């Protein structure tokens, strides 16, 4: 059985529709090429004619490839949306993968009204947009792609005459032509302001509107079980854009404040538009329809509180709903301008909307309330006066250095990690008062951190207390790391009894994951930290790093260590009568946790979700999920329904000791093979020369540097360029290396019984099945022939032969392991859609890789300090063809 995402409902799949769209767009693409690049069009007529070898100029060819890859993705997105609609039309929402209706249908008897109400009452999901540099597309390009997508949606209608349809196709051709003339590449690295606006664009284009539709879908699915008590689930968007300063010197306190301002302005502008529409449409007149006194009274209070209330009656006599909505609009305008009459607190705005909605319900105008007022109230619940909750992330190295500097002002400082350091931390946290610290008297780095904490304190006391989120501490390696942040918060002016600040540990490496339960237990033993964390609902947020743990131990080992960490953290916190909320730091690729959301959530350990989950959405994943409203709605419903279904499971099923023992053995052997490769002589030289990792740093796809502190070691290289580089050269070791050796050794030493255990795990362990599926997909996209071309860039023959020889051998072992487990004769036979999708770009990708190798060789011979346009284009093309960067 393959990935559910690879199959469609019986009778719904319409390959003819997608193929027809591809043919039409291919014709339009060729037409643009004939006008703009005739030499490219000539070769594009027959795919086998593509050849970029020799001295041919590559720029036009690569631009053509890149546009075509993007068009293919847009067609696929449109066809998938159409398939879901047709499935629901034919057989109802219960057959649509990822829908609330299907999740409740599959839950069956587990979804009793009592159990569903219990889960719904604590349900919360938090998609988190990050500023990681994995998005190679500019906002201008994303907007053109969105117009092309909407053009394809328009083409679906059957009402067009031949002349009208030809005009729609001509519009599409003009957008493809615009893509050609605009160009994909960034010539300058994006500023932080560019990234902030990039993130907000997805809310303006799709997410603001998708959220009320998501809630409508949940209520429609839950009402048969819950009746009128069914209400919208909790959904909160977070963002790191403007708050993530881990290794990014561009993110200052001023930049964070600017992000807060931009986020606030965007949603207030949306409310003004929606309230204007509601006030225009709801024209109920007391002269025609007598309103109950209770409804009139509640609306009158809203009107009286608004600036300029006296003029509302004169402008709209007798139309109290219009007057009330105009009053709310006036207060939102005052809020946006920070003028008298503004809402002092988000709750007041939601209360006013609720009063209008209830007044409409009271007179039986249910549909008017549902169309014009309830969506704004739901948006206010989700987006507040902030659009997103802005998280802060900083590295533990910075917090430790800041605390050291503060302590040094009053005398000797104990050594970090010593009993003296720990004792002083706890003593000061327990003291009634601490000296006030002036940020300007400290070094720029330390002063910035104290100013940031004060900004977080002030935001928590503002009009929307959720404008800023937790302080996420990357590279958390001890309880003292976390306590240090709490002590800095006290120096910044937070309370002495407890801090209204959530400090979230980020466990990234294999060692950190193993130490996590002890670190959290130690944290809760400190009264100040325990009081700060327990205020609320007795839940502690814990972030898990998929990227760095993979880079540290390889895919299989990382997956198992993340599983164990979640189980042990949940058990540890239960002893303190607390529950974790896991925040999964996933990326787009398999090696960064980017498995299909529904299956990845289903494979989480039982009892570790309990209705709540946060997950990062990074780079190209954001644009692929949220650029268009229909897809955004589906992706949100997929995530929410998967969390709902997982949470409905009763109790914790017994662990299979034999499966756990096998996983432990496989993870250990996999890590050993992976570590042997990374620690082999000359491996770093091989990586730097056989991949475009150094040139990648010059690709203008993010404001953040590729290395945390500018060092040149593997340890300090960020996980994202690590994965990106291995995908560019098609080695892709981050998604499979070590798996083959582990399975081969397991079979060798455990014999027939071991093979039976592996087959049983493949059939019955969701986690192991997920690992096998994702390894298999990555192997399909790996190509040892292409990889061998990149290996020729390594100057030292001994290093080249030894390192690539190990990679090729491990690839063969991984391939054999997959075929043994699946019983198939070829890779990815279970994933026909993936094979077909990849097959459509494979020939072009081969020529792009040949060109990239040639360009790398030429540029390195020149020892150029800049990356030429064709080389940058080739990296964009490979990313577009594979569907992800890192």
PDB file of C-alpha atoms in Angstrom, residues 286-499:
ATOM      1  CA  UNK A 286     -36.459  49.511  12.318  1.00  0.00           C
ATOM      2  CA  UNK A 287     -39.136  51.279  10.263  1.00  0.00           C
ATOM      3  CA  UNK A 288     -39.846  48.043   8.410  1.00  0.00           C
ATOM      4  CA  UNK A 289     -38.819  45.378  10.922  1.00  0.00           C
ATOM      5  CA  UNK A 290     -39.392  45.922  14.626  1.00  0.00           C
ATOM      6  CA  UNK A 291     -36.362  44.912  16.688  1.00  0.00           C
ATOM      7  CA  UNK A 292     -36.645  43.416  20.184  1.00  0.00           C
ATOM      8  CA  UNK A 293     -35.700  45.850  22.947  1.00  0.00           C
ATOM      9  CA  UNK A 294     -32.854  43.555  24.053  1.00  0.00           C
ATOM     10  CA  UNK A 295     -31.254  43.650  20.609  1.00  0.00           C
ATOM     11  CA  UNK A 296     -31.673  47.419  20.354  1.00  0.00           C
ATOM     12  CA  UNK A 297     -30.118  47.921  23.796  1.00  0.00           C
ATOM     13  CA  UNK A 298     -27.005  45.858  23.123  1.00  0.00           C
ATOM     14  CA  UNK A 299     -26.429  47.633  19.787  1.00  0.00           C
ATOM     15  CA  UNK A 300     -26.957  51.041  21.380  1.00  0.00           C
ATOM     16  CA  UNK A 301     -24.084  50.423  23.811  1.00  0.00           C
ATOM     17  CA  UNK A 302     -21.750  49.686  20.904  1.00  0.00           C
ATOM     18  CA  UNK A 303     -22.803  52.858  19.086  1.00  0.00           C
ATOM     19  CA  UNK A 304     -22.396  55.085  22.140  1.00  0.00           C
ATOM     20  CA  UNK A 305     -18.798  53.938  22.750  1.00  0.00           C
ATOM     21  CA  UNK A 306     -17.540  54.905  19.283  1.00  0.00           C
ATOM     22  CA  UNK A 307     -15.934  58.197  18.283  1.00  0.00           C
ATOM     23  CA  UNK A 308     -18.379  60.297  16.266  1.00  0.00           C
ATOM     24  CA  UNK A 309     -21.390  58.371  17.554  1.00  0.00           C
ATOM     25  CA  UNK A 310     -23.672  61.386  17.243  1.00  0.00           C
ATOM     26  CA  UNK A 311     -23.480  61.332  13.470  1.00  0.00           C
ATOM     27  CA  UNK A 312     -24.366  57.653  12.979  1.00  0.00           C
ATOM     28  CA  UNK A 313     -28.132  58.134  13.562  1.00  0.00           C
ATOM     29  CA  UNK A 314     -28.292  61.080  11.174  1.00  0.00           C
ATOM     30  CA  UNK A 315     -26.425  59.168   8.491  1.00  0.00           C
ATOM     31  CA  UNK A 316     -28.397  55.907   8.824  1.00  0.00           C
ATOM     32  CA  UNK A 317     -31.666  56.688  10.670  1.00  0.00           C
ATOM     33  CA  UNK A 318     -33.386  53.600  12.042  1.00  0.00           C
ATOM     34  CA  UNK A 319     -30.674  51.239  10.741  1.00  0.00           C
ATOM     35  CA  UNK A 320     -29.181  50.222  14.079  1.00  0.00           C
ATOM     36  CA  UNK A 321     -27.200  47.248  12.735  1.00  0.00           C
ATOM     37  CA  UNK A 322     -25.565  49.474  10.167  1.00  0.00           C
ATOM     38  CA  UNK A 323     -24.915  52.068  12.877  1.00  0.00           C
ATOM     39  CA  UNK A 324     -23.377  49.460  15.212  1.00  0.00           C
ATOM     40  CA  UNK A 325     -21.109  48.054  12.510  1.00  0.00           C
ATOM     41  CA  UNK A 326     -20.094  51.578  11.501  1.00  0.00           C
ATOM     42  CA  UNK A 327     -19.290  52.256  15.161  1.00  0.00           C
ATOM     43  CA  UNK A 328     -17.072  49.168  15.375  1.00  0.00           C
ATOM     44  CA  UNK A 329     -15.409  50.239  12.114  1.00  0.00           C
ATOM     45  CA  UNK A 330     -14.753  53.705  13.557  1.00  0.00           C
ATOM     46  CA  UNK A 331     -13.098  52.188  16.635  1.00  0.00           C
ATOM     47  CA  UNK A 332     -10.940  49.878  14.495  1.00  0.00           C
ATOM     48  CA  UNK A 333      -9.832  52.873  12.427  1.00  0.00           C
ATOM     49  CA  UNK A 334      -8.974  54.676  15.656  1.00  0.00           C
ATOM     50  CA  UNK A 335      -7.082  51.586  16.819  1.00  0.00           C
ATOM     51  CA  UNK A 336      -5.077  51.500  13.603  1.00  0.00           C
ATOM     52  CA  UNK A 337      -4.255  55.202  13.928  1.00  0.00           C
ATOM     53  CA  UNK A 338      -3.743  54.968  17.729  1.00  0.00           C
ATOM     54  CA  UNK A 339      -6.282  57.766  18.268  1.00  0.00           C
ATOM     55  CA  UNK A 340      -8.974  58.387  20.934  1.00  0.00           C
ATOM     56  CA  UNK A 341     -11.790  55.861  20.772  1.00  0.00           C
ATOM     57  CA  UNK A 342      -9.462  52.966  19.979  1.00  0.00           C
ATOM     58  CA  UNK A 343     -10.074  49.550  21.434  1.00  0.00           C
ATOM     59  CA  UNK A 344      -7.970  49.204  24.569  1.00  0.00           C
ATOM     60  CA  UNK A 345      -8.072  45.437  24.391  1.00  0.00           C
ATOM     61  CA  UNK A 346      -8.748  42.819  21.749  1.00  0.00           C
ATOM     62  CA  UNK A 347     -11.434  41.273  23.960  1.00  0.00           C
ATOM     63  CA  UNK A 348     -13.554  44.432  23.655  1.00  0.00           C
ATOM     64  CA  UNK A 349     -13.547  44.144  19.859  1.00  0.00           C
ATOM     65  CA  UNK A 350     -14.558  40.473  19.978  1.00  0.00           C
ATOM     66  CA  UNK A 351     -17.285  41.292  22.498  1.00  0.00           C
ATOM     67  CA  UNK A 352     -18.784  43.952  20.211  1.00  0.00           C
ATOM     68  CA  UNK A 353     -18.794  41.560  17.258  1.00  0.00           C
ATOM     69  CA  UNK A 354     -20.426  38.902  19.402  1.00  0.00           C
ATOM     70  CA  UNK A 355     -23.162  41.344  20.445  1.00  0.00           C
ATOM     71  CA  UNK A 356     -23.987  42.174  16.808  1.00  0.00           C
ATOM     72  CA  UNK A 357     -23.939  38.505  15.859  1.00  0.00           C
ATOM     73  CA  UNK A 358     -26.253  37.555  18.735  1.00  0.00           C
ATOM     74  CA  UNK A 359     -28.625  40.403  17.881  1.00  0.00           C
ATOM     75  CA  UNK A 360     -28.909  39.090  14.318  1.00  0.00           C
ATOM     76  CA  UNK A 361     -29.491  35.570  15.645  1.00  0.00           C
ATOM     77  CA  UNK A 362     -32.182  36.915  17.959  1.00  0.00           C
ATOM     78  CA  UNK A 363     -34.240  38.196  15.016  1.00  0.00           C
ATOM     79  CA  UNK A 364     -33.736  35.008  13.008  1.00  0.00           C
ATOM     80  CA  UNK A 365     -31.207  36.488  10.572  1.00  0.00           C
ATOM     81  CA  UNK A 366     -28.927  33.478  11.006  1.00  0.00           C
ATOM     82  CA  UNK A 367     -27.491  33.505   7.526  1.00  0.00           C
ATOM     83  CA  UNK A 368     -26.713  37.220   7.597  1.00  0.00           C
ATOM     84  CA  UNK A 369     -24.815  36.683  10.847  1.00  0.00           C
ATOM     85  CA  UNK A 370     -22.942  33.716   9.343  1.00  0.00           C
ATOM     86  CA  UNK A 371     -22.050  35.591   6.146  1.00  0.00           C
ATOM     87  CA  UNK A 372     -21.006  38.986   7.413  1.00  0.00           C
ATOM     88  CA  UNK A 373     -20.258  39.038  11.156  1.00  0.00           C
ATOM     89  CA  UNK A 374     -19.220  35.591  12.352  1.00  0.00           C
ATOM     90  CA  UNK A 375     -16.266  35.371   9.928  1.00  0.00           C
ATOM     91  CA  UNK A 376     -14.874  38.636  11.359  1.00  0.00           C
ATOM     92  CA  UNK A 377     -15.316  37.326  14.906  1.00  0.00           C
ATOM     93  CA  UNK A 378     -13.531  34.102  14.011  1.00  0.00           C
ATOM     94  CA  UNK A 379     -10.746  36.088  12.362  1.00  0.00           C
ATOM     95  CA  UNK A 380     -10.453  38.184  15.521  1.00  0.00           C
ATOM     96  CA  UNK A 381     -10.187  34.995  17.613  1.00  0.00           C
ATOM     97  CA  UNK A 382      -7.368  33.710  15.405  1.00  0.00           C
ATOM     98  CA  UNK A 383      -5.537  36.825  14.192  1.00  0.00           C
ATOM     99  CA  UNK A 384      -6.321  39.301  16.977  1.00  0.00           C
ATOM    100  CA  UNK A 385      -4.651  42.687  16.515  1.00  0.00           C
ATOM    101  CA  UNK A 386      -1.466  40.910  15.442  1.00  0.00           C
ATOM    102  CA  UNK A 387      -2.019  38.550  12.432  1.00  0.00           C
ATOM    103  CA  UNK A 388       0.569  36.214  13.994  1.00  0.00           C
ATOM    104  CA  UNK A 389       2.106  35.670  17.400  1.00  0.00           C
ATOM    105  CA  UNK A 390       5.720  36.689  16.899  1.00  0.00           C
ATOM    106  CA  UNK A 391       8.078  34.197  18.547  1.00  0.00           C
ATOM    107  CA  UNK A 392      11.584  35.106  19.620  1.00  0.00           C
ATOM    108  CA  UNK A 393      14.508  32.722  19.118  1.00  0.00           C
ATOM    109  CA  UNK A 394      18.048  33.165  20.356  1.00  0.00           C
ATOM    110  CA  UNK A 395      21.033  30.885  20.843  1.00  0.00           C
ATOM    111  CA  UNK A 396      22.038  29.783  24.352  1.00  0.00           C
ATOM    112  CA  UNK A 397      25.570  31.039  23.662  1.00  0.00           C
ATOM    113  CA  UNK A 398      24.254  34.622  23.514  1.00  0.00           C
ATOM    114  CA  UNK A 399      22.148  34.361  26.667  1.00  0.00           C
ATOM    115  CA  UNK A 400      25.077  32.869  28.581  1.00  0.00           C
ATOM    116  CA  UNK A 401      27.451  35.603  27.400  1.00  0.00           C
ATOM    117  CA  UNK A 402      24.940  38.285  28.427  1.00  0.00           C
ATOM    118  CA  UNK A 403      24.491  36.857  31.901  1.00  0.00           C
ATOM    119  CA  UNK A 404      28.275  36.558  32.275  1.00  0.00           C
ATOM    120  CA  UNK A 405      28.666  40.225  31.390  1.00  0.00           C
ATOM    121  CA  UNK A 406      25.995  41.314  33.890  1.00  0.00           C
ATOM    122  CA  UNK A 407      27.566  39.282  36.685  1.00  0.00           C
ATOM    123  CA  UNK A 408      31.047  40.553  35.837  1.00  0.00           C
ATOM    124  CA  UNK A 409      29.891  44.078  36.730  1.00  0.00           C
ATOM    125  CA  UNK A 410      29.612  43.027  40.391  1.00  0.00           C
ATOM    126  CA  UNK A 411      32.740  40.907  40.751  1.00  0.00           C
ATOM    127  CA  UNK A 412      34.013  37.453  39.867  1.00  0.00           C
ATOM    128  CA  UNK A 413      31.898  35.178  37.687  1.00  0.00           C
ATOM    129  CA  UNK A 414      31.699  31.421  38.299  1.00  0.00           C
ATOM    130  CA  UNK A 415      32.630  29.208  35.373  1.00  0.00           C
ATOM    131  CA  UNK A 416      29.657  28.263  33.229  1.00  0.00           C
ATOM    132  CA  UNK A 417      28.601  24.694  33.938  1.00  0.00           C
ATOM    133  CA  UNK A 418      30.159  24.680  37.398  1.00  0.00           C
ATOM    134  CA  UNK A 419      28.268  24.163  40.686  1.00  0.00           C
ATOM    135  CA  UNK A 420      29.018  27.814  41.483  1.00  0.00           C
ATOM    136  CA  UNK A 421      27.230  28.999  38.321  1.00  0.00           C
ATOM    137  CA  UNK A 422      24.184  26.824  39.072  1.00  0.00           C
ATOM    138  CA  UNK A 423      24.059  27.959  42.703  1.00  0.00           C
ATOM    139  CA  UNK A 424      24.197  31.661  41.805  1.00  0.00           C
ATOM    140  CA  UNK A 425      21.481  31.244  39.165  1.00  0.00           C
ATOM    141  CA  UNK A 426      19.087  29.680  41.649  1.00  0.00           C
ATOM    142  CA  UNK A 427      19.948  32.104  44.433  1.00  0.00           C
ATOM    143  CA  UNK A 428      19.272  35.187  42.308  1.00  0.00           C
ATOM    144  CA  UNK A 429      16.064  33.725  40.863  1.00  0.00           C
ATOM    145  CA  UNK A 430      14.814  33.264  44.408  1.00  0.00           C
ATOM    146  CA  UNK A 431      15.757  36.742  45.625  1.00  0.00           C
ATOM    147  CA  UNK A 432      13.082  39.360  46.187  1.00  0.00           C
ATOM    148  CA  UNK A 433      14.882  42.060  44.225  1.00  0.00           C
ATOM    149  CA  UNK A 434      17.671  42.454  41.692  1.00  0.00           C
ATOM    150  CA  UNK A 435      19.554  45.565  40.587  1.00  0.00           C
ATOM    151  CA  UNK A 436      18.011  47.425  37.654  1.00  0.00           C
ATOM    152  CA  UNK A 437      20.166  46.962  34.573  1.00  0.00           C
ATOM    153  CA  UNK A 438      20.530  49.707  31.965  1.00  0.00           C
ATOM    154  CA  UNK A 439      20.887  48.154  28.494  1.00  0.00           C
ATOM    155  CA  UNK A 440      22.983  51.058  27.198  1.00  0.00           C
ATOM    156  CA  UNK A 441      25.627  50.336  29.835  1.00  0.00           C
ATOM    157  CA  UNK A 442      26.196  46.856  28.417  1.00  0.00           C
ATOM    158  CA  UNK A 443      27.814  45.653  25.205  1.00  0.00           C
ATOM    159  CA  UNK A 444      25.659  45.965  22.062  1.00  0.00           C
ATOM    160  CA  UNK A 445      24.788  42.237  22.097  1.00  0.00           C
ATOM    161  CA  UNK A 446      23.815  42.174  25.782  1.00  0.00           C
ATOM    162  CA  UNK A 447      22.000  45.508  25.610  1.00  0.00           C
ATOM    163  CA  UNK A 448      19.977  44.263  22.639  1.00  0.00           C
ATOM    164  CA  UNK A 449      18.902  41.168  24.546  1.00  0.00           C
ATOM    165  CA  UNK A 450      17.678  43.136  27.573  1.00  0.00           C
ATOM    166  CA  UNK A 451      15.807  45.575  25.304  1.00  0.00           C
ATOM    167  CA  UNK A 452      14.196  42.613  23.560  1.00  0.00           C
ATOM    168  CA  UNK A 453      13.003  41.106  26.840  1.00  0.00           C
ATOM    169  CA  UNK A 454      11.521  44.459  27.827  1.00  0.00           C
ATOM    170  CA  UNK A 455       9.730  44.656  24.491  1.00  0.00           C
ATOM    171  CA  UNK A 456       8.272  41.195  25.194  1.00  0.00           C
ATOM    172  CA  UNK A 457       7.194  42.314  28.683  1.00  0.00           C
ATOM    173  CA  UNK A 458       5.453  45.428  27.319  1.00  0.00           C
ATOM    174  CA  UNK A 459       3.761  43.506  24.486  1.00  0.00           C
ATOM    175  CA  UNK A 460       2.285  41.066  27.008  1.00  0.00           C
ATOM    176  CA  UNK A 461       0.595  43.973  28.782  1.00  0.00           C
ATOM    177  CA  UNK A 462      -0.695  45.592  25.575  1.00  0.00           C
ATOM    178  CA  UNK A 463      -3.928  45.572  23.580  1.00  0.00           C
ATOM    179  CA  UNK A 464      -3.270  42.029  22.351  1.00  0.00           C
ATOM    180  CA  UNK A 465      -1.297  39.980  24.913  1.00  0.00           C
ATOM    181  CA  UNK A 466      -0.546  37.351  22.281  1.00  0.00           C
ATOM    182  CA  UNK A 467       1.276  39.741  19.950  1.00  0.00           C
ATOM    183  CA  UNK A 468       4.545  38.169  21.083  1.00  0.00           C
ATOM    184  CA  UNK A 469       5.043  34.516  21.876  1.00  0.00           C
ATOM    185  CA  UNK A 470       7.618  32.462  23.733  1.00  0.00           C
ATOM    186  CA  UNK A 471      11.366  32.883  23.979  1.00  0.00           C
ATOM    187  CA  UNK A 472      12.724  29.851  22.126  1.00  0.00           C
ATOM    188  CA  UNK A 473      16.212  28.919  23.240  1.00  0.00           C
ATOM    189  CA  UNK A 474      18.132  27.118  20.518  1.00  0.00           C
ATOM    190  CA  UNK A 475      20.930  24.763  21.511  1.00  0.00           C
ATOM    191  CA  UNK A 476      19.387  24.128  24.935  1.00  0.00           C
ATOM    192  CA  UNK A 477      21.866  21.793  26.590  1.00  0.00           C
ATOM    193  CA  UNK A 478      21.201  22.152  30.302  1.00  0.00           C
ATOM    194  CA  UNK A 479      18.665  23.294  32.866  1.00  0.00           C
ATOM    195  CA  UNK A 480      20.974  26.230  33.567  1.00  0.00           C
ATOM    196  CA  UNK A 481      20.566  27.419  29.963  1.00  0.00           C
ATOM    197  CA  UNK A 482      16.822  27.824  30.536  1.00  0.00           C
ATOM    198  CA  UNK A 483      17.165  29.288  34.016  1.00  0.00           C
ATOM    199  CA  UNK A 484      19.578  31.852  32.574  1.00  0.00           C
ATOM    200  CA  UNK A 485      16.810  33.230  30.334  1.00  0.00           C
ATOM    201  CA  UNK A 486      14.454  33.518  33.302  1.00  0.00           C
ATOM    202  CA  UNK A 487      17.105  35.383  35.286  1.00  0.00           C
ATOM    203  CA  UNK A 488      17.718  37.750  32.364  1.00  0.00           C
ATOM    204  CA  UNK A 489      13.944  38.323  32.249  1.00  0.00           C
ATOM    205  CA  UNK A 490      14.092  39.394  35.874  1.00  0.00           C
ATOM    206  CA  UNK A 491      16.925  41.792  35.103  1.00  0.00           C
ATOM    207  CA  UNK A 492      14.706  43.154  32.307  1.00  0.00           C
ATOM    208  CA  UNK A 493      11.867  43.938  34.711  1.00  0.00           C
ATOM    209  CA  UNK A 494       9.689  40.829  34.867  1.00  0.00           C
ATOM    210  CA  UNK A 495       8.166  39.934  38.247  1.00  0.00           C
ATOM    211  CA  UNK A 496       9.973  38.389  41.228  1.00  0.00           C
ATOM    212  CA  UNK A 497       7.253  35.835  41.998  1.00  0.00           C
ATOM    213  CA  UNK A 498       6.993  34.520  38.450  1.00  0.00           C
ATOM    214  CA  UNK A 499       7.673  35.733  34.915  1.00  0.00           C
TER     215      UNK A 499
END
